[in-house]
mmCIF file of C-alpha atoms in Angstrom:
data_model
loop_
_atom_site.group_PDB
_atom_site.id
_atom_site.type_symbol
_atom_site.label_atom_id
_atom_site.label_comp_id
_atom_site.label_asym_id
_atom_site.label_seq_id
_atom_site.Cartn_x
_atom_site.Cartn_y
_atom_site.Cartn_z
ATOM 1 C CA UNK A 203 96.943 137.441 129.392
ATOM 2 C CA UNK A 204 95.914 135.081 126.566
ATOM 3 C CA UNK A 205 93.106 135.251 124.059
ATOM 4 C CA UNK A 206 90.707 132.389 123.451
ATOM 5 C CA UNK A 207 92.564 131.312 120.285
ATOM 6 C CA UNK A 208 95.880 131.068 122.172
ATOM 7 C CA UNK A 209 94.271 129.033 124.948
ATOM 8 C CA UNK A 210 92.697 126.706 122.396
ATOM 9 C CA UNK A 211 96.068 126.362 120.623
ATOM 10 C CA UNK A 212 97.770 125.493 123.928
ATOM 11 C CA UNK A 213 95.401 122.636 124.770
ATOM 12 C CA UNK A 214 95.248 121.487 121.147
ATOM 13 C CA UNK A 215 99.025 121.010 121.211
ATOM 14 C CA UNK A 216 98.917 119.197 124.536
ATOM 15 C CA UNK A 217 96.224 116.820 123.295
ATOM 16 C CA UNK A 218 97.700 116.115 119.861
ATOM 17 C CA UNK A 219 101.159 115.563 121.339
ATOM 18 C CA UNK A 220 99.764 112.738 123.447
ATOM 19 C CA UNK A 221 100.486 114.452 126.760
ATOM 20 C CA UNK A 222 96.782 114.068 127.577
ATOM 21 C CA UNK A 223 95.008 110.828 126.782
ATOM 22 C CA UNK A 224 91.353 110.251 125.831
ATOM 23 C CA UNK A 225 89.205 110.480 128.954
ATOM 24 C CA UNK A 226 91.596 112.749 130.862
ATOM 25 C CA UNK A 227 89.753 115.669 132.471
ATOM 26 C CA UNK A 228 90.302 119.158 131.155
ATOM 27 C CA UNK A 229 90.901 121.903 133.728
ATOM 28 C CA UNK A 230 87.634 123.262 135.065
ATOM 29 C CA UNK A 231 86.597 126.675 133.827
ATOM 30 C CA UNK A 232 87.590 128.135 137.185
ATOM 31 C CA UNK A 233 91.032 126.508 137.119
ATOM 32 C CA UNK A 234 91.660 127.565 133.509
ATOM 33 C CA UNK A 235 90.661 131.134 134.390
ATOM 34 C CA UNK A 236 93.345 131.175 137.105
ATOM 35 C CA UNK A 237 96.041 129.532 134.970
ATOM 36 C CA UNK A 238 95.582 131.736 131.920
ATOM 37 C CA UNK A 239 94.491 134.884 133.789
ATOM 38 C CA UNK A 240 91.449 135.481 131.635
ATOM 39 C CA UNK A 241 87.732 135.734 132.242
ATOM 40 C CA UNK A 242 85.342 132.794 132.171
ATOM 41 C CA UNK A 243 83.875 133.793 128.817
ATOM 42 C CA UNK A 244 87.304 133.524 127.165
ATOM 43 C CA UNK A 245 87.841 130.019 128.552
ATOM 44 C CA UNK A 246 84.377 128.893 127.455
ATOM 45 C CA UNK A 247 85.035 130.220 123.961
ATOM 46 C CA UNK A 248 88.379 128.381 123.794
ATOM 47 C CA UNK A 249 86.783 125.127 124.927
ATOM 48 C CA UNK A 250 83.978 125.573 122.394
ATOM 49 C CA UNK A 251 86.622 125.735 119.639
ATOM 50 C CA UNK A 252 88.182 122.476 120.848
ATOM 51 C CA UNK A 253 84.755 120.849 121.055
ATOM 52 C CA UNK A 254 83.999 121.889 117.477
ATOM 53 C CA UNK A 255 87.277 120.221 116.429
ATOM 54 C CA UNK A 256 86.303 116.998 118.187
ATOM 55 C CA UNK A 257 89.242 117.180 120.612
ATOM 56 C CA UNK A 258 87.217 117.492 123.832
ATOM 57 C CA UNK A 259 83.692 116.523 124.863
ATOM 58 C CA UNK A 260 81.376 117.171 127.803
ATOM 59 C CA UNK A 261 80.385 114.074 129.762
ATOM 60 C CA UNK A 262 77.685 113.903 132.392
ATOM 61 C CA UNK A 263 79.198 113.623 135.841
ATOM 62 C CA UNK A 264 82.760 114.068 134.531
ATOM 63 C CA UNK A 265 82.801 117.572 133.123
ATOM 64 C CA UNK A 266 84.915 118.227 130.038
ATOM 65 C CA UNK A 267 87.327 115.472 129.009
ATOM 66 C CA UNK A 268 89.690 114.711 126.145
ATOM 67 C CA UNK A 269 87.947 112.905 123.309
ATOM 68 C CA UNK A 270 89.348 110.135 121.159
ATOM 69 C CA UNK A 271 91.142 112.380 118.701
ATOM 70 C CA UNK A 272 89.744 112.462 115.156
ATOM 71 C CA UNK A 273 92.998 114.012 113.951
ATOM 72 C CA UNK A 274 95.511 111.609 112.421
ATOM 73 C CA UNK A 275 99.112 112.273 113.477
ATOM 74 C CA UNK A 276 101.688 110.472 111.369
ATOM 75 C CA UNK A 277 104.688 111.001 109.121
ATOM 76 C CA UNK A 278 106.343 114.369 109.605
ATOM 77 C CA UNK A 279 103.774 115.283 112.260
ATOM 78 C CA UNK A 280 104.880 112.252 114.253
ATOM 79 C CA UNK A 281 108.487 113.475 114.036
ATOM 80 C CA UNK A 282 107.429 116.861 115.397
ATOM 81 C CA UNK A 283 105.669 115.170 118.297
ATOM 82 C CA UNK A 284 108.674 112.980 119.069
ATOM 83 C CA UNK A 285 110.886 116.057 119.224
ATOM 84 C CA UNK A 286 108.524 117.577 121.796
ATOM 85 C CA UNK A 287 107.960 114.651 124.139
ATOM 86 C CA UNK A 288 109.803 111.599 122.781
ATOM 87 C CA UNK A 289 106.608 109.640 122.114
ATOM 88 C CA UNK A 290 106.633 107.654 118.876
ATOM 89 C CA UNK A 291 102.981 106.704 119.383
ATOM 90 C CA UNK A 292 100.155 108.510 121.137
ATOM 91 C CA UNK A 293 97.568 106.711 123.229
ATOM 92 C CA UNK A 294 95.676 104.165 121.155
ATOM 93 C CA UNK A 295 98.122 104.318 118.234
ATOM 94 C CA UNK A 296 99.857 101.249 116.825
ATOM 95 C CA UNK A 297 101.337 100.150 113.523
ATOM 96 C CA UNK A 298 101.265 96.909 111.565
ATOM 97 C CA UNK A 299 102.265 95.363 108.263
ATOM 98 C CA UNK A 300 105.890 96.456 108.414
ATOM 99 C CA UNK A 301 107.637 95.630 105.145
ATOM 100 C CA UNK A 302 111.198 96.447 104.094
ATOM 101 C CA UNK A 303 112.195 96.164 100.438
ATOM 102 C CA UNK A 304 115.330 96.815 98.421
ATOM 103 C CA UNK A 305 114.225 98.076 95.017
ATOM 104 C CA UNK A 306 115.414 99.926 91.929
ATOM 105 C CA UNK A 307 113.554 103.232 91.713
ATOM 106 C CA UNK A 308 112.135 104.606 88.452
ATOM 107 C CA UNK A 309 109.430 106.989 89.695
ATOM 108 C CA UNK A 310 110.468 110.419 88.282
ATOM 109 C CA UNK A 311 109.212 112.300 91.340
ATOM 110 C CA UNK A 312 111.109 110.107 93.787
ATOM 111 C CA UNK A 313 114.269 110.181 91.646
ATOM 112 C CA UNK A 314 114.113 113.973 91.546
ATOM 113 C CA UNK A 315 113.421 114.267 95.289
ATOM 114 C CA UNK A 316 116.362 112.028 96.216
ATOM 115 C CA UNK A 317 118.688 113.191 93.421
ATOM 116 C CA UNK A 318 118.944 109.668 91.987
ATOM 117 C CA UNK A 319 119.218 108.279 88.495
ATOM 118 C CA UNK A 320 116.434 105.930 87.309
ATOM 119 C CA UNK A 321 117.388 102.389 88.268
ATOM 120 C CA UNK A 322 119.351 103.372 91.390
ATOM 121 C CA UNK A 323 118.686 101.136 94.373
ATOM 122 C CA UNK A 324 116.805 102.347 97.449
ATOM 123 C CA UNK A 325 115.394 100.937 100.659
ATOM 124 C CA UNK A 326 111.617 101.244 100.956
ATOM 125 C CA UNK A 327 109.861 100.851 104.301
ATOM 126 C CA UNK A 328 106.062 100.467 104.369
ATOM 127 C CA UNK A 329 103.736 100.204 107.371
ATOM 128 C CA UNK A 330 100.110 100.871 108.297
ATOM 129 C CA UNK A 331 99.358 103.189 111.202
ATOM 130 C CA UNK A 332 96.260 102.525 113.299
ATOM 131 C CA UNK A 333 94.158 104.361 115.868
ATOM 132 C CA UNK A 334 92.330 102.069 118.290
ATOM 133 C CA UNK A 335 92.895 99.226 115.833
ATOM 134 C CA UNK A 336 91.455 101.053 112.807
ATOM 135 C CA UNK A 337 93.813 101.749 109.856
ATOM 136 C CA UNK A 338 94.341 105.471 109.340
ATOM 137 C CA UNK A 339 97.446 105.845 107.195
ATOM 138 C CA UNK A 340 99.865 103.943 104.996
ATOM 139 C CA UNK A 341 103.376 105.295 105.552
ATOM 140 C CA UNK A 342 106.043 104.862 102.861
ATOM 141 C CA UNK A 343 109.648 105.896 103.584
ATOM 142 C CA UNK A 344 112.297 105.766 100.829
ATOM 143 C CA UNK A 345 116.025 105.974 101.636
ATOM 144 C CA UNK A 346 118.979 106.308 99.238
ATOM 145 C CA UNK A 347 122.212 104.346 99.783
ATOM 146 C CA UNK A 348 124.086 107.177 101.490
ATOM 147 C CA UNK A 349 121.452 107.274 104.250
ATOM 148 C CA UNK A 350 121.366 103.531 104.842
ATOM 149 C CA UNK A 351 125.167 103.435 104.883
ATOM 150 C CA UNK A 352 125.026 105.625 108.005
ATOM 151 C CA UNK A 353 121.837 104.087 109.457
ATOM 152 C CA UNK A 354 121.949 100.414 108.410
ATOM 153 C CA UNK A 355 119.046 99.695 110.780
ATOM 154 C CA UNK A 356 116.802 101.061 108.022
ATOM 155 C CA UNK A 357 117.590 97.990 105.913
ATOM 156 C CA UNK A 358 116.582 95.496 108.601
ATOM 157 C CA UNK A 359 113.248 93.686 108.411
ATOM 158 C CA UNK A 360 110.473 94.544 110.829
ATOM 159 C CA UNK A 361 109.586 97.607 112.813
ATOM 160 C CA UNK A 362 112.294 100.156 113.549
ATOM 161 C CA UNK A 363 112.976 100.052 117.280
ATOM 162 C CA UNK A 364 115.118 103.196 117.401
ATOM 163 C CA UNK A 365 112.518 105.775 116.367
ATOM 164 C CA UNK A 366 113.260 108.625 113.977
ATOM 165 C CA UNK A 367 116.110 107.917 111.544
ATOM 166 C CA UNK A 368 117.264 111.540 111.654
ATOM 167 C CA UNK A 369 118.318 111.312 115.293
ATOM 168 C CA UNK A 370 120.705 108.443 114.530
ATOM 169 C CA UNK A 371 121.964 110.159 111.392
ATOM 170 C CA UNK A 372 122.737 113.381 113.238
ATOM 171 C CA UNK A 373 124.383 111.492 116.102
ATOM 172 C CA UNK A 374 126.651 109.534 113.754
ATOM 173 C CA UNK A 375 127.568 112.290 111.296
ATOM 174 C CA UNK A 376 127.215 115.502 113.282
ATOM 175 C CA UNK A 377 125.166 116.933 110.399
ATOM 176 C CA UNK A 378 121.687 118.307 111.167
ATOM 177 C CA UNK A 379 118.740 116.775 109.345
ATOM 178 C CA UNK A 380 116.314 119.351 107.955
ATOM 179 C CA UNK A 381 112.701 118.632 107.034
ATOM 180 C CA UNK A 382 111.668 120.130 103.697
ATOM 181 C CA UNK A 383 108.376 121.686 102.700
ATOM 182 C CA UNK A 384 105.517 119.224 102.929
ATOM 183 C CA UNK A 385 103.156 119.022 99.963
ATOM 184 C CA UNK A 386 99.711 117.469 99.591
ATOM 185 C CA UNK A 387 97.764 115.995 96.722
ATOM 186 C CA UNK A 388 94.650 113.924 96.151
ATOM 187 C CA UNK A 389 94.780 110.903 93.865
ATOM 188 C CA UNK A 390 93.232 107.510 93.292
ATOM 189 C CA UNK A 391 94.302 104.831 95.757
ATOM 190 C CA UNK A 392 96.105 101.764 94.486
ATOM 191 C CA UNK A 393 94.775 98.308 95.290
ATOM 192 C CA UNK A 394 97.684 97.724 97.684
ATOM 193 C CA UNK A 395 96.773 100.917 99.545
ATOM 194 C CA UNK A 396 93.108 99.919 99.689
ATOM 195 C CA UNK A 397 94.112 96.534 101.106
ATOM 196 C CA UNK A 398 96.372 98.125 103.732
ATOM 197 C CA UNK A 399 93.610 100.536 104.762
ATOM 198 C CA UNK A 400 91.116 97.639 104.790
ATOM 199 C CA UNK A 401 88.818 99.334 102.296
ATOM 200 C CA UNK A 402 86.635 96.900 100.390
ATOM 201 C CA UNK A 403 85.707 98.770 97.214
ATOM 202 C CA UNK A 404 84.403 97.335 93.935
ATOM 203 C CA UNK A 405 87.083 96.955 91.277
ATOM 204 C CA UNK A 406 85.435 99.574 89.054
ATOM 205 C CA UNK A 407 85.214 102.196 91.818
ATOM 206 C CA UNK A 408 87.866 104.916 92.182
ATOM 207 C CA UNK A 409 88.672 105.753 95.805
ATOM 208 C CA UNK A 410 90.299 109.132 96.408
ATOM 209 C CA UNK A 411 92.951 109.457 99.110
ATOM 210 C CA UNK A 412 95.007 112.351 100.438
ATOM 211 C CA UNK A 413 98.779 111.945 100.096
ATOM 212 C CA UNK A 414 101.279 114.105 101.983
ATOM 213 C CA UNK A 415 104.929 114.112 100.943
ATOM 214 C CA UNK A 416 108.111 115.498 102.462
ATOM 215 C CA UNK A 417 111.835 115.133 101.779
ATOM 216 C CA UNK A 418 114.553 115.329 104.437
ATOM 217 C CA UNK A 419 118.021 116.760 103.741
ATOM 218 C CA UNK A 420 121.386 117.431 105.292
ATOM 219 C CA UNK A 421 123.997 119.872 103.991
ATOM 220 C CA UNK A 422 125.143 117.368 101.364
ATOM 221 C CA UNK A 423 121.774 116.529 99.832
ATOM 222 C CA UNK A 424 118.533 114.568 100.253
ATOM 223 C CA UNK A 425 118.343 111.770 102.815
ATOM 224 C CA UNK A 426 114.782 110.441 102.709
ATOM 225 C CA UNK A 427 111.459 110.863 100.967
ATOM 226 C CA UNK A 428 108.301 110.109 102.958
ATOM 227 C CA UNK A 429 104.765 109.677 101.688
ATOM 228 C CA UNK A 430 101.705 109.241 103.899
ATOM 229 C CA UNK A 431 98.470 107.986 102.357
ATOM 230 C CA UNK A 432 95.458 108.864 104.516
ATOM 231 C CA UNK A 433 92.258 106.863 104.627
ATOM 232 C CA UNK A 434 89.225 108.631 103.084
ATOM 233 C CA UNK A 435 87.556 110.928 105.606
ATOM 234 C CA UNK A 436 90.657 111.362 107.786
ATOM 235 C CA UNK A 437 91.116 114.673 109.531
ATOM 236 C CA UNK A 438 94.681 115.802 109.037
ATOM 237 C CA UNK A 439 96.553 118.691 110.712
ATOM 238 C CA UNK A 440 97.772 121.528 108.500
#
């Protein structure tokens, strides 16, 4: 027997993973009661939680259906979803503005994360993620030479067609790729980030954005540093 929080967590995972698309019907109360072996009140309470999160809505003549998700899934969250169901994009998600650059890195935080000396060369991949055409996130992925030596596809222009770099790295080296602790911070958006997110703000106005960062490793050291810059007002999973 499940509690209302467990039932809500089950359907939340199904929805955010992309296994249910916007407009898909939720199980009726009666069906959910049978599946989860709980009473009707427990199911109603679970659905009320999902409604408060904006994940499901009641529609006249249709019952309860999956809403267009207000939660932005990108970066490390996208990797988690791909490991569950293989989907790189959920329904309505796309990406644009794919840029690949070879640059010398001097940012102290990035140098420390990737165990590099200032001036070392890296590959930087930048793209804008969208939900139903609207920009939600700017994704920046930074790779040191030892990663691109194993996965040279990372250095090629355009969108990566092979999905998560870690899968190729593990396949070619036999070494597991481990995701580090993700951190979050708020800071002022750069003009490039504002342009990518299609935010038209006066030059004198500071626009705050949420940035999530994570570094990937294998047993020999760091392999990649990812940063995701979320548009103001985005709802982001913990």
